[in-house]
Short mmCIF file of N, CA and C in Angstrom, two decimals:
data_model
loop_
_atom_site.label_atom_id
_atom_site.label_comp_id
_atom_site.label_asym_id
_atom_site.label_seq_id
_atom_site.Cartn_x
_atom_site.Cartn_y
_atom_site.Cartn_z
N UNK A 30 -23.33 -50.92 29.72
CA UNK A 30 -24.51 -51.25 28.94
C UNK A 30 -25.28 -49.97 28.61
N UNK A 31 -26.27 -50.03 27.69
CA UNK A 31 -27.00 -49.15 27.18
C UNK A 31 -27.84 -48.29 28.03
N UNK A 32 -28.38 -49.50 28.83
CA UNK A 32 -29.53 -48.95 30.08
C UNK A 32 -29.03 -48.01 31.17
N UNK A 33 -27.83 -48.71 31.46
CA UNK A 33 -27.03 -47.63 32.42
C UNK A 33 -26.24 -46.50 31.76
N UNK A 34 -26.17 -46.51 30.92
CA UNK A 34 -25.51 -45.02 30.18
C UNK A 34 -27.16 -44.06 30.23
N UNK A 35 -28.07 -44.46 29.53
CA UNK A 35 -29.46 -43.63 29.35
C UNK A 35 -30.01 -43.62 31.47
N UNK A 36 -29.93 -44.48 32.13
CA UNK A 36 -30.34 -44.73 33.13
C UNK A 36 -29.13 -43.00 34.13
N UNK A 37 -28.13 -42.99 33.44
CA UNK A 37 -27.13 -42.14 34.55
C UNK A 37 -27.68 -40.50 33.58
N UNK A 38 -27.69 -40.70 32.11
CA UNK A 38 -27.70 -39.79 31.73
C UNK A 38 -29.25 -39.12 32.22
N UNK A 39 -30.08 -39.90 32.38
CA UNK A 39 -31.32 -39.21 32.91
C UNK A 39 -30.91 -38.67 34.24
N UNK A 40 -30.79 -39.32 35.26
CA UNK A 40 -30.06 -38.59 36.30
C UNK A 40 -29.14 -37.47 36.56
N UNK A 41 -28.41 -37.63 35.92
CA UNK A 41 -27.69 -36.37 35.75
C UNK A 41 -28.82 -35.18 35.30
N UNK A 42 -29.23 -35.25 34.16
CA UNK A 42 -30.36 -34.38 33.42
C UNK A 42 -30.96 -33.52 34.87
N UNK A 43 -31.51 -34.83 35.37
CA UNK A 43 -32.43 -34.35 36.50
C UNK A 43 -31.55 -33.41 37.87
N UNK A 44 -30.38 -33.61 37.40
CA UNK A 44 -29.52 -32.79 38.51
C UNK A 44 -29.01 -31.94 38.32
N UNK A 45 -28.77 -31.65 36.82
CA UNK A 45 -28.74 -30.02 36.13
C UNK A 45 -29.79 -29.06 36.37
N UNK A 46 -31.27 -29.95 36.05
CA UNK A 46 -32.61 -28.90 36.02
C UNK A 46 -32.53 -28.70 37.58
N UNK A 47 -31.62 -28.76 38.48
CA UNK A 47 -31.67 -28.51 39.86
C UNK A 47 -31.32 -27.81 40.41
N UNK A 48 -29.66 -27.69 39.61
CA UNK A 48 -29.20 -26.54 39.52
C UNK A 48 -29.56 -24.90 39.64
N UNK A 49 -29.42 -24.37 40.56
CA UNK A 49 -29.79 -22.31 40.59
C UNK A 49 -29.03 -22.22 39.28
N UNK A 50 -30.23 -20.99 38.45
CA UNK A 50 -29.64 -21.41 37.34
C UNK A 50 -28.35 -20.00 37.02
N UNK A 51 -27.70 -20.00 37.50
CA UNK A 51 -26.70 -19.43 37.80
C UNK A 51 -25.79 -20.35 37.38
N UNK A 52 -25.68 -21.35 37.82
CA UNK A 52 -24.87 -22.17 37.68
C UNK A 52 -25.35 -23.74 36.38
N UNK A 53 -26.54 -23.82 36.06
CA UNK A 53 -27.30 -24.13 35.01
C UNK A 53 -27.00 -23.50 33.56
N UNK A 54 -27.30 -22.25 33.62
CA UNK A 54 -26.41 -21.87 32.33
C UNK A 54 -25.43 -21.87 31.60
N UNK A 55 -24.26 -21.45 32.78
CA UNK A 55 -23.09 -21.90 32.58
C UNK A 55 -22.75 -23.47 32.17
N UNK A 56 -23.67 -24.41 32.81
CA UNK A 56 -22.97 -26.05 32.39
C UNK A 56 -23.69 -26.26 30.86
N UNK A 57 -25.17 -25.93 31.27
CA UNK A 57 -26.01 -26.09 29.86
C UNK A 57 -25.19 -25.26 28.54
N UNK A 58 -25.05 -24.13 28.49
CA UNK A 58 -24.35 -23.72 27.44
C UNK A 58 -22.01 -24.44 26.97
N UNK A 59 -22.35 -24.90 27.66
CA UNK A 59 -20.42 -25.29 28.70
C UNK A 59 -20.68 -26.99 27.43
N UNK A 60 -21.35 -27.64 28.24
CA UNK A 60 -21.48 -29.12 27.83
C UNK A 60 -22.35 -29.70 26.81
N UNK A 61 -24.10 -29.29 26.93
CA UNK A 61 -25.05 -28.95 25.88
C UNK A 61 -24.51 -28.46 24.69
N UNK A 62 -24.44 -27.26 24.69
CA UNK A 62 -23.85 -26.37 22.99
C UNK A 62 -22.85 -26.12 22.82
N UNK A 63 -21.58 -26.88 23.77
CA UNK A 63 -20.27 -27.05 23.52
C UNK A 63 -19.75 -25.88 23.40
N UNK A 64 -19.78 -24.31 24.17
CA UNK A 64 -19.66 -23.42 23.91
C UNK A 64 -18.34 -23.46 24.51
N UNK A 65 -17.32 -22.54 24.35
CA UNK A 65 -16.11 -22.47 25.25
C UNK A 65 -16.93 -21.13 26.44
N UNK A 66 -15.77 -21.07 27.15
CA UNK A 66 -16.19 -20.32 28.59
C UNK A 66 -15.90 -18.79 27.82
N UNK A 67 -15.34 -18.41 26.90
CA UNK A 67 -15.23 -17.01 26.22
C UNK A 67 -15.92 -17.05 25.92
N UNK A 68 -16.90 -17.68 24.64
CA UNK A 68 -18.11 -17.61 24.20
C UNK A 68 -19.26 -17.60 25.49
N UNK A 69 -19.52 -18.14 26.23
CA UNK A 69 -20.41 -17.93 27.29
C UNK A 69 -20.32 -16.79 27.98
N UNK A 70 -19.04 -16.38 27.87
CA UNK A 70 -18.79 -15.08 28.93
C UNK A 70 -19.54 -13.97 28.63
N UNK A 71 -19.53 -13.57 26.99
CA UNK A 71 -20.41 -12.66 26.05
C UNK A 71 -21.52 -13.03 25.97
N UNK A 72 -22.12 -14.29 25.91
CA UNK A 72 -23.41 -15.06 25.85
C UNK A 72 -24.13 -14.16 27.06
N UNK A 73 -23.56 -14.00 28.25
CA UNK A 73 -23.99 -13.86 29.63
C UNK A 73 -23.41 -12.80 30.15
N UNK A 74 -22.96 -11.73 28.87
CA UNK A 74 -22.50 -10.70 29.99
C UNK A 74 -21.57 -10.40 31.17
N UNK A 75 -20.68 -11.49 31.32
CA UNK A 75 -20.00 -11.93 32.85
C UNK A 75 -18.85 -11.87 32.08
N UNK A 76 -18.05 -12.01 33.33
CA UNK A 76 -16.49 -12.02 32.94
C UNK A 76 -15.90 -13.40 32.87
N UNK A 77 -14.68 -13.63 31.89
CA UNK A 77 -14.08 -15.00 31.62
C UNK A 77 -13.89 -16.32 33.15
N UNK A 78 -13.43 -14.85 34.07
CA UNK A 78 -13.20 -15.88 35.36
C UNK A 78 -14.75 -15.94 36.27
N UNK A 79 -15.63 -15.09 36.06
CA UNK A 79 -16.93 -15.49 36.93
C UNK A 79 -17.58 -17.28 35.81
N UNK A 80 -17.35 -16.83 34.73
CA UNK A 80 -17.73 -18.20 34.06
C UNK A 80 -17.07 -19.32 34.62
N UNK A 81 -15.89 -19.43 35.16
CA UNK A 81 -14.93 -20.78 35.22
C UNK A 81 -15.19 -20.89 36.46
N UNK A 82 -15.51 -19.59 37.22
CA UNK A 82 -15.75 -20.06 38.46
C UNK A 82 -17.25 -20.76 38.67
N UNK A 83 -18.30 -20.02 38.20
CA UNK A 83 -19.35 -21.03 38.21
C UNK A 83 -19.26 -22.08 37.47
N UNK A 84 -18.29 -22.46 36.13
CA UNK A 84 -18.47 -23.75 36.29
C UNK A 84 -17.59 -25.16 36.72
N UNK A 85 -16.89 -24.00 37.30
CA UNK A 85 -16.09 -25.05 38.39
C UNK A 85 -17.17 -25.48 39.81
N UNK A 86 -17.98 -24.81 40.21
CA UNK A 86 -18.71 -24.74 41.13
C UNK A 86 -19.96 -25.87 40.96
N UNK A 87 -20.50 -25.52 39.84
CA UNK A 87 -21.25 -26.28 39.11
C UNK A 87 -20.84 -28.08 39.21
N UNK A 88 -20.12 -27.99 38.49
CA UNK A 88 -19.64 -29.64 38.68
C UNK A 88 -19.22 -30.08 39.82
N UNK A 89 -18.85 -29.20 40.92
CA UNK A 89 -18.87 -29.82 42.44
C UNK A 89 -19.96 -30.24 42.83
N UNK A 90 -20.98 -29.13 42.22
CA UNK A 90 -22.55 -29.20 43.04
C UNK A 90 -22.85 -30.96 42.68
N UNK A 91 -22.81 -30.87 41.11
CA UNK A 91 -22.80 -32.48 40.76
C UNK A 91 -22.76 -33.28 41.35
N UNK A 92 -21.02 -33.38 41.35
CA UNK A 92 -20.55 -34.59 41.41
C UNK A 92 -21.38 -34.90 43.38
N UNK A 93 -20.88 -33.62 44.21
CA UNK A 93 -21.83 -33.30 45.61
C UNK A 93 -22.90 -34.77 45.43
N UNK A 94 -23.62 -34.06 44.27
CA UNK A 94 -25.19 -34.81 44.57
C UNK A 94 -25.40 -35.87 44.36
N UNK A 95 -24.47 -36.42 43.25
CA UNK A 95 -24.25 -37.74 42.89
C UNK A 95 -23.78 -38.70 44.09
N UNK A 96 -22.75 -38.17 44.32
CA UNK A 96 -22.37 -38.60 45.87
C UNK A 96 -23.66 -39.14 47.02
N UNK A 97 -24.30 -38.05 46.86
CA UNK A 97 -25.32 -38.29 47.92
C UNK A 97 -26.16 -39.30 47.69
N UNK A 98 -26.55 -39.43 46.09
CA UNK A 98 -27.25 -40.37 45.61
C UNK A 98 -27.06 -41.64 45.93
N UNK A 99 -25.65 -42.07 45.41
CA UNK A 99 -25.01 -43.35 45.88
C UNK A 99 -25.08 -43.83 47.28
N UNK A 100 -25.09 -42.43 48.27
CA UNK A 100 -25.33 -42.93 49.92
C UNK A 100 -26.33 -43.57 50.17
N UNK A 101 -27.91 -43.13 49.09
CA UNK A 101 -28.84 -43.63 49.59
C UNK A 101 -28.82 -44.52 49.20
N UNK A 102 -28.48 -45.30 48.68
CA UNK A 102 -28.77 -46.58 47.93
C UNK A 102 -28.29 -47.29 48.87
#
């Protein structure tokens, strides 16, 4: 349903802005502005594999928190 797509997507939102933004940039520019991880790499100065690694890291932190979320419930 509608409510739960806007209801998860706020959540999530709220678990990006949570993100060190170390790892915030990388997803925000990654998923947000659909950038590839080469384009971010120059965006940010960093190298192709520090990008993949934070945003491999990144979406653990996520999915991590999401996880946790569901416990409390």
């Amino acid at each position: 349903s509608v409510l739960i797509d806007r209801e998860n997507v706020r959540k999530l939102a709220n678990l990006i802005d949570k993100l060190p933004p170390i790892y915030k940039d990388v997803i925000m520019l990654e998923k947000l502005h659909h950038k590839t991880k080469e384009e971010i790499s120059e965006v940010l100065g960093i190298s192709y594999e520090t990008v993949r690694k934070r945003s491999l890291r990144a979406r653990n932190m996520l999915i991590d928190a999401l996880r946790k979320e569901e416990d409390l419930r």
